[in-house]
Amino acid sequence: MEIFFEINAPNGIKVRTTKAYWEKIVKLKHPSMRSEEEKIKLTLTEPDEIRQSKKDKSILLYYRSFGSFYICVVVKVTDRAGFIVTTYKTEKIKEGEIIWQR
């Protein structure tokens, strides 16, 4: 599978997505994220904070503020590598343990 992009996050996780999976995210899950690639990359490289999901300990939530909203990038982590599950805009940060803060 063709890697669309791969980012080294500040918590030591290498996060990636394939071109095919990216298309699934922006066509089916969250079409509003189609033109937000640079903000998503910035959220991964320079997040305001990273939280661990309360429901699934292998899921990390990367958040960055962009004025009136946050971008959240949801990442599944296995063996210090991660892949993007989804990404979306939100007005508030979900509960979960803070594992990294700027």
CSV table of C-alpha atoms in Angstrom, one decimal:
chain,number,residue,atom,x,y,z
A,1,MET,CA,0.0,0.0,0.0
A,2,GLU,CA,1.2,3.4,-0.9
A,3,ILE,CA,2.1,5.6,2.1
A,4,PHE,CA,0.4,9.0,1.7
A,5,PHE,CA,2.3,10.7,4.5
A,6,GLU,CA,4.3,9.7,7.6
A,7,ILE,CA,5.0,12.0,10.6
A,8,ASN,CA,7.3,11.8,13.6
A,9,ALA,CA,5.1,13.0,16.5
A,10,PRO,CA,6.8,14.6,19.6
A,11,ASN,CA,5.8,11.6,21.8
A,12,GLY,CA,8.1,9.3,19.7
A,13,ILE,CA,5.3,7.7,17.6
A,14,LYS,CA,5.7,7.5,13.9
A,15,VAL,CA,2.2,8.2,12.5
A,16,ARG,CA,1.3,7.3,8.9
A,17,THR,CA,-1.6,6.8,6.6
A,18,THR,CA,-2.0,5.3,3.2
A,19,LYS,CA,-3.4,7.1,0.2
A,20,ALA,CA,-6.3,4.6,0.0
A,21,TYR,CA,-7.2,5.0,3.7
A,22,TRP,CA,-6.9,8.8,3.5
A,23,GLU,CA,-9.4,8.8,0.7
A,24,LYS,CA,-11.8,6.8,2.8
A,25,ILE,CA,-11.5,9.3,5.6
A,26,VAL,CA,-12.1,12.4,3.5
A,27,LYS,CA,-14.8,10.8,1.2
A,28,LEU,CA,-16.8,8.7,3.7
A,29,LYS,CA,-16.0,9.6,7.3
A,30,HIS,CA,-15.3,13.3,7.4
A,31,PRO,CA,-15.5,15.1,4.0
A,32,SER,CA,-14.9,18.5,5.8
A,33,MET,CA,-11.3,17.4,6.3
A,34,ARG,CA,-10.5,17.1,2.6
A,35,SER,CA,-8.6,20.4,2.3
A,36,GLU,CA,-7.1,20.3,5.8
A,37,GLU,CA,-4.0,18.1,5.2
A,38,GLU,CA,-1.5,20.7,6.3
A,39,LYS,CA,-3.4,21.4,9.6
A,40,ILE,CA,-3.6,17.6,10.2
A,41,LYS,CA,0.2,17.3,9.7
A,42,LEU,CA,0.7,20.3,12.0
A,43,THR,CA,-1.6,18.7,14.7
A,44,LEU,CA,0.6,15.6,14.6
A,45,THR,CA,4.0,17.4,14.6
A,46,GLU,CA,3.1,20.2,17.0
A,47,PRO,CA,0.0,19.2,19.0
A,48,ASP,CA,-1.2,21.2,22.0
A,49,GLU,CA,-1.8,17.9,23.8
A,50,ILE,CA,-2.0,14.2,23.3
A,51,ARG,CA,-4.5,12.2,25.3
A,52,GLN,CA,-5.0,8.4,25.7
A,53,SER,CA,-8.5,7.2,25.0
A,54,LYS,CA,-10.5,6.2,28.0
A,55,LYS,CA,-12.1,3.3,26.1
A,56,ASP,CA,-9.1,1.9,24.2
A,57,LYS,CA,-5.6,2.3,25.6
A,58,SER,CA,-4.0,1.8,22.2
A,59,ILE,CA,-5.8,4.9,20.8
A,60,LEU,CA,-4.1,8.3,21.1
A,61,LEU,CA,-6.0,11.6,20.4
A,62,TYR,CA,-3.8,14.4,19.1
A,63,TYR,CA,-5.3,17.9,19.5
A,64,ARG,CA,-4.3,21.3,18.2
A,65,SER,CA,-6.3,24.6,18.5
A,66,PHE,CA,-7.1,26.5,15.3
A,67,GLY,CA,-9.0,29.5,16.8
A,68,SER,CA,-12.6,28.6,17.3
A,69,PHE,CA,-12.1,24.8,16.9
A,70,TYR,CA,-9.6,22.0,17.5
A,71,ILE,CA,-8.5,19.4,15.0
A,72,CYS,CA,-8.4,15.9,16.6
A,73,VAL,CA,-6.3,13.2,14.9
A,74,VAL,CA,-7.2,9.7,16.2
A,75,VAL,CA,-4.2,7.3,16.0
A,76,LYS,CA,-4.1,3.6,16.7
A,77,VAL,CA,-0.6,2.7,18.2
A,78,THR,CA,1.2,-0.6,18.1
A,79,ASP,CA,4.9,-1.1,18.9
A,80,ARG,CA,5.7,2.7,18.8
A,81,ALA,CA,4.1,3.0,15.3
A,82,GLY,CA,0.7,4.5,14.6
A,83,PHE,CA,-1.8,4.8,11.9
A,84,ILE,CA,-4.6,7.4,11.5
A,85,VAL,CA,-8.0,6.0,12.3
A,86,THR,CA,-9.8,9.3,11.6
A,87,THR,CA,-9.6,13.0,12.0
A,88,TYR,CA,-12.2,15.7,12.6
A,89,LYS,CA,-12.9,19.2,13.8
A,90,THR,CA,-14.3,19.7,17.3
A,91,GLU,CA,-15.2,22.4,19.7
A,92,LYS,CA,-14.0,20.6,22.8
A,93,ILE,CA,-11.3,18.1,23.9
A,94,LYS,CA,-12.5,14.6,25.0
A,95,GLU,CA,-11.8,13.2,28.4
A,96,GLY,CA,-8.8,10.9,28.7
A,97,GLU,CA,-5.4,10.9,30.3
A,98,ILE,CA,-3.0,13.6,29.1
A,99,ILE,CA,0.2,11.8,28.1
A,100,TRP,CA,1.9,14.8,26.4
A,101,GLN,CA,1.4,18.6,26.5
A,102,ARG,CA,3.1,21.5,24.8
